[in-house]
Amino acid sequence: MPIWLELALRVLVVVGAFLTLPLIVGQAEHKVMAHMQGRLGPMYAGAFHGWAQLVADGVKFVQKEDITPRAADRQVFRLAPVVALLPYLAVLLVIPLGPHGLVAQPLDVGLFFVLAVVGIGVIAVLMAAWSSANKYSLLGGLRAAAQLLGYELPFVLSAASVAMAAGTLSLSGIVEAWRPWWLLWQLPAMLIFFTAGLAEIRRPPFDMPIADSELVFGYLTEYTGLRFAFFLLAEYVGIVVISALTTVLFLGGWKGPFDDQLGWLWTLLKVFAVAFVVIWLRVAYPRLREDQLQRLCWLILVPLALLQLVVTAAVKVAL
């Protein structure tokens, strides 16, 4: 098979996953939250358990009027949803699904690439906040900037811990080096990475930038129609990306029984299990106040991440 054709097929598969996995997670969130909170929710779209509700929501967003505020910076306002989506698509290109090169684009510095690209999300938030010409949007954007810049540090430090343990920045190399006893050795790093990842994608209880009881809907206040849907899609793609990175870095990726044949299935099962935890946290915990959010970052997560780096280095030297 020609190289260009193989590359095109890999990109098409990733784009397909980019468009379908977030919808599956979104549908799961609707149903899981409904059962946890004891409410039926939409059950009739598509007949069986309301399976087509997300499709109906998508059609609704397409039909809604696309409004741009008169005082807004139109070009920046319209570009922000695209900037929110594209980094996650780039990250999915380098996340390995299984062994034997089952990845769209393997990189020797895959972890460095992922951490650099995920950080672009703050730019989209600031673009949306500033260009909306709305005080609630601007306040939400400032909250998001403070949150994302703060939690970026424990996010990177915890990822550096597992990279140090594996001795490589390659995501596939980290999975190959992973051993079951790392579940205990790297457990603090995994919890820090997962918590900081939730803050990075602004999921509850880290949703201060869009606190509806205080800021209407934060930096999303002025968005309508398809552009608003793009921001929602970015949130669900973010869940998939954070779940996939947690799986690859800390849960052994494709490793499991018969992983040579079923490695891709183990990866997907672990990703959906982590995504379920993300949904469960939204239902179970209230929103953190701004002071609580920053205290958790700087007084708990950052010191623990630095301590984990020291422990990892000590174990590597001892072994």
CSV table of N, CA and C in Angstrom, one decimal, residues 100-166:
chain,number,residue,atom,x,y,z
A,100,HIS,N,1.9,-3.0,18.0
A,100,HIS,CA,2.3,-3.2,16.6
A,100,HIS,C,2.0,-1.9,15.7
A,101,GLY,N,2.2,-0.7,16.3
A,101,GLY,CA,2.0,0.5,15.5
A,101,GLY,C,0.6,0.9,15.2
A,102,LEU,N,-0.3,0.5,16.1
A,102,LEU,CA,-1.7,0.8,15.8
A,102,LEU,C,-2.0,2.2,16.4
A,103,VAL,N,-1.4,3.2,15.6
A,103,VAL,CA,-1.5,4.6,16.0
A,103,VAL,C,-1.4,5.4,14.7
A,104,ALA,N,-2.2,6.5,14.6
A,104,ALA,CA,-2.2,7.2,13.3
A,104,ALA,C,-0.8,7.8,13.0
A,105,GLN,N,-0.1,8.4,14.0
A,105,GLN,CA,1.2,9.0,13.7
A,105,GLN,C,2.1,8.8,14.9
A,106,PRO,N,2.9,7.8,15.0
A,106,PRO,CA,3.8,7.5,16.1
A,106,PRO,C,4.8,8.6,16.2
A,107,LEU,N,5.1,9.1,17.4
A,107,LEU,CA,6.1,10.1,17.6
A,107,LEU,C,7.0,9.7,18.8
A,108,ASP,N,8.3,9.9,18.6
A,108,ASP,CA,9.3,9.6,19.7
A,108,ASP,C,9.1,10.5,20.9
A,109,VAL,N,8.6,11.7,20.6
A,109,VAL,CA,8.3,12.7,21.6
A,109,VAL,C,6.8,13.0,21.7
A,110,GLY,N,6.0,11.9,21.7
A,110,GLY,CA,4.6,12.0,21.7
A,110,GLY,C,4.0,12.7,22.9
A,111,LEU,N,4.6,12.4,24.1
A,111,LEU,CA,4.1,13.0,25.3
A,111,LEU,C,4.3,14.5,25.3
A,112,PHE,N,5.5,14.9,24.9
A,112,PHE,CA,5.8,16.3,24.8
A,112,PHE,C,4.9,17.0,23.8
A,113,PHE,N,4.6,16.4,22.7
A,113,PHE,CA,3.6,17.0,21.7
A,113,PHE,C,2.2,17.1,22.3
A,114,VAL,N,1.8,16.1,23.0
A,114,VAL,CA,0.4,16.1,23.6
A,114,VAL,C,0.3,17.2,24.6
A,115,LEU,N,1.3,17.3,25.5
A,115,LEU,CA,1.2,18.3,26.6
A,115,LEU,C,1.3,19.7,26.0
A,116,ALA,N,2.0,19.9,24.9
A,116,ALA,CA,2.1,21.2,24.3
A,116,ALA,C,0.8,21.6,23.6
A,117,VAL,N,0.2,20.6,22.9
A,117,VAL,CA,-1.0,20.9,22.1
A,117,VAL,C,-2.2,21.1,23.0
A,118,VAL,N,-2.3,20.3,24.1
A,118,VAL,CA,-3.5,20.4,25.0
A,118,VAL,C,-3.5,21.8,25.6
A,119,GLY,N,-2.4,22.4,25.8
A,119,GLY,CA,-2.3,23.7,26.4
A,119,GLY,C,-2.9,24.9,25.6
A,120,ILE,N,-3.1,24.6,24.3
A,120,ILE,CA,-3.6,25.6,23.4
A,120,ILE,C,-5.1,25.9,23.7
A,121,GLY,N,-5.7,25.0,24.4
A,121,GLY,CA,-7.1,25.2,24.8
A,121,GLY,C,-7.4,26.6,25.5
A,122,VAL,N,-6.5,27.0,26.2
A,122,VAL,CA,-6.7,28.3,26.9
A,122,VAL,C,-6.8,29.5,26.0
A,123,ILE,N,-6.1,29.4,24.8
A,123,ILE,CA,-6.2,30.4,23.8
A,123,ILE,C,-7.6,30.5,23.3
A,124,ALA,N,-8.3,29.4,23.0
A,124,ALA,CA,-9.7,29.4,22.5
A,124,ALA,C,-10.6,30.1,23.5
A,125,VAL,N,-10.4,29.8,24.8
A,125,VAL,CA,-11.2,30.4,25.8
A,125,VAL,C,-11.1,31.9,25.9
A,126,LEU,N,-9.8,32.3,25.9
A,126,LEU,CA,-9.5,33.7,25.9
A,126,LEU,C,-10.1,34.5,24.7
A,127,MET,N,-9.9,33.8,23.5
A,127,MET,CA,-10.5,34.4,22.3
A,127,MET,C,-12.0,34.6,22.4
A,128,ALA,N,-12.7,33.5,22.9
A,128,ALA,CA,-14.2,33.6,23.0
A,128,ALA,C,-14.5,34.7,24.0
A,129,ALA,N,-13.8,34.8,25.1
A,129,ALA,CA,-14.1,35.7,26.2
A,129,ALA,C,-13.9,37.2,25.8
A,130,TRP,N,-12.8,37.4,25.2
A,130,TRP,CA,-12.4,38.8,24.8
A,130,TRP,C,-13.3,39.3,23.6
A,131,SER,N,-13.5,38.4,22.7
A,131,SER,CA,-14.2,38.9,21.4
A,131,SER,C,-15.7,39.0,21.6
A,132,SER,N,-16.3,38.5,22.7
A,132,SER,CA,-17.7,38.5,22.9
A,132,SER,C,-18.2,39.9,23.3
A,133,ALA,N,-17.4,40.8,23.8
A,133,ALA,CA,-17.8,42.1,24.2
A,133,ALA,C,-18.9,42.0,25.3
A,134,ASN,N,-18.7,41.1,26.2
A,134,ASN,CA,-19.7,40.9,27.3
A,134,ASN,C,-18.9,40.7,28.6
A,135,LYS,N,-19.3,41.4,29.6
A,135,LYS,CA,-18.6,41.4,30.9
A,135,LYS,C,-18.6,40.0,31.5
A,136,TYR,N,-19.7,39.3,31.4
A,136,TYR,CA,-19.8,38.0,32.0
A,136,TYR,C,-18.8,37.0,31.2
A,137,SER,N,-18.7,37.2,29.9
A,137,SER,CA,-17.8,36.4,29.1
A,137,SER,C,-16.4,36.7,29.5
A,138,LEU,N,-16.1,38.0,29.7
A,138,LEU,CA,-14.7,38.4,30.1
A,138,LEU,C,-14.3,37.8,31.4
A,139,LEU,N,-15.2,37.9,32.4
A,139,LEU,CA,-15.0,37.3,33.7
A,139,LEU,C,-14.8,35.8,33.7
A,140,GLY,N,-15.6,35.2,32.9
A,140,GLY,CA,-15.4,33.7,32.7
A,140,GLY,C,-14.0,33.4,32.1
A,141,GLY,N,-13.6,34.2,31.1
A,141,GLY,CA,-12.4,34.0,30.4
A,141,GLY,C,-11.2,34.2,31.4
A,142,LEU,N,-11.3,35.2,32.2
A,142,LEU,CA,-10.2,35.4,33.2
A,142,LEU,C,-10.1,34.3,34.2
A,143,ARG,N,-11.3,33.8,34.7
A,143,ARG,CA,-11.3,32.7,35.6
A,143,ARG,C,-10.7,31.4,34.9
A,144,ALA,N,-11.0,31.2,33.6
A,144,ALA,CA,-10.5,30.1,32.9
A,144,ALA,C,-9.0,30.2,32.7
A,145,ALA,N,-8.5,31.4,32.4
A,145,ALA,CA,-7.0,31.6,32.2
A,145,ALA,C,-6.3,31.3,33.5
A,146,ALA,N,-6.8,31.8,34.7
A,146,ALA,CA,-6.2,31.5,35.9
A,146,ALA,C,-6.2,30.0,36.3
A,147,GLN,N,-7.3,29.4,36.0
A,147,GLN,CA,-7.4,28.0,36.3
A,147,GLN,C,-6.5,27.1,35.4
A,148,LEU,N,-6.6,27.4,34.1
A,148,LEU,CA,-5.8,26.5,33.2
A,148,LEU,C,-4.3,26.7,33.3
A,149,LEU,N,-3.9,28.0,33.5
A,149,LEU,CA,-2.4,28.2,33.7
A,149,LEU,C,-1.9,27.6,35.0
A,150,GLY,N,-2.8,27.6,36.0
A,150,GLY,CA,-2.4,27.0,37.3
A,150,GLY,C,-2.3,25.5,37.2
A,151,TYR,N,-3.3,24.9,36.7
A,151,TYR,CA,-3.4,23.4,36.7
A,151,TYR,C,-2.5,22.8,35.6
A,152,GLU,N,-2.0,23.6,34.7
A,152,GLU,CA,-1.0,23.1,33.7
A,152,GLU,C,0.2,22.5,34.4
A,153,LEU,N,0.6,23.1,35.5
A,153,LEU,CA,1.9,22.7,36.2
A,153,LEU,C,1.7,21.3,36.8
A,154,PRO,N,0.7,21.0,37.6
A,154,PRO,CA,0.6,19.6,38.1
A,154,PRO,C,0.3,18.6,37.0
A,155,PHE,N,-0.4,19.1,35.9
A,155,PHE,CA,-0.6,18.2,34.8
A,155,PHE,C,0.7,17.8,34.1
A,156,VAL,N,1.6,18.7,33.9
A,156,VAL,CA,2.9,18.3,33.3
A,156,VAL,C,3.8,17.6,34.2
A,157,LEU,N,3.8,18.0,35.5
A,157,LEU,CA,4.7,17.3,36.4
A,157,LEU,C,4.3,15.8,36.6
A,158,SER,N,3.0,15.6,36.7
A,158,SER,CA,2.6,14.2,36.9
A,158,SER,C,2.9,13.3,35.7
A,159,ALA,N,2.7,13.9,34.5
A,159,ALA,CA,3.1,13.2,33.3
A,159,ALA,C,4.6,13.0,33.2
A,160,ALA,N,5.4,13.9,33.7
A,160,ALA,CA,6.8,13.7,33.7
A,160,ALA,C,7.2,12.6,34.6
A,161,SER,N,6.5,12.3,35.6
A,161,SER,CA,6.8,11.2,36.5
A,161,SER,C,6.7,9.9,35.8
A,162,VAL,N,5.7,9.6,35.1
A,162,VAL,CA,5.5,8.4,34.4
A,162,VAL,C,6.5,8.3,33.2
A,163,ALA,N,6.8,9.4,32.6
A,163,ALA,CA,7.8,9.4,31.5
A,163,ALA,C,9.2,9.1,32.1
A,164,MET,N,9.5,9.6,33.3
A,164,MET,CA,10.8,9.2,33.9
A,164,MET,C,10.8,7.8,34.3
A,165,ALA,N,9.7,7.2,34.7
A,165,ALA,CA,9.6,5.8,35.1
A,165,ALA,C,9.9,4.9,33.9
A,166,ALA,N,9.3,5.3,32.7
A,166,ALA,CA,9.4,4.5,31.5
A,166,ALA,C,10.7,4.8,30.8
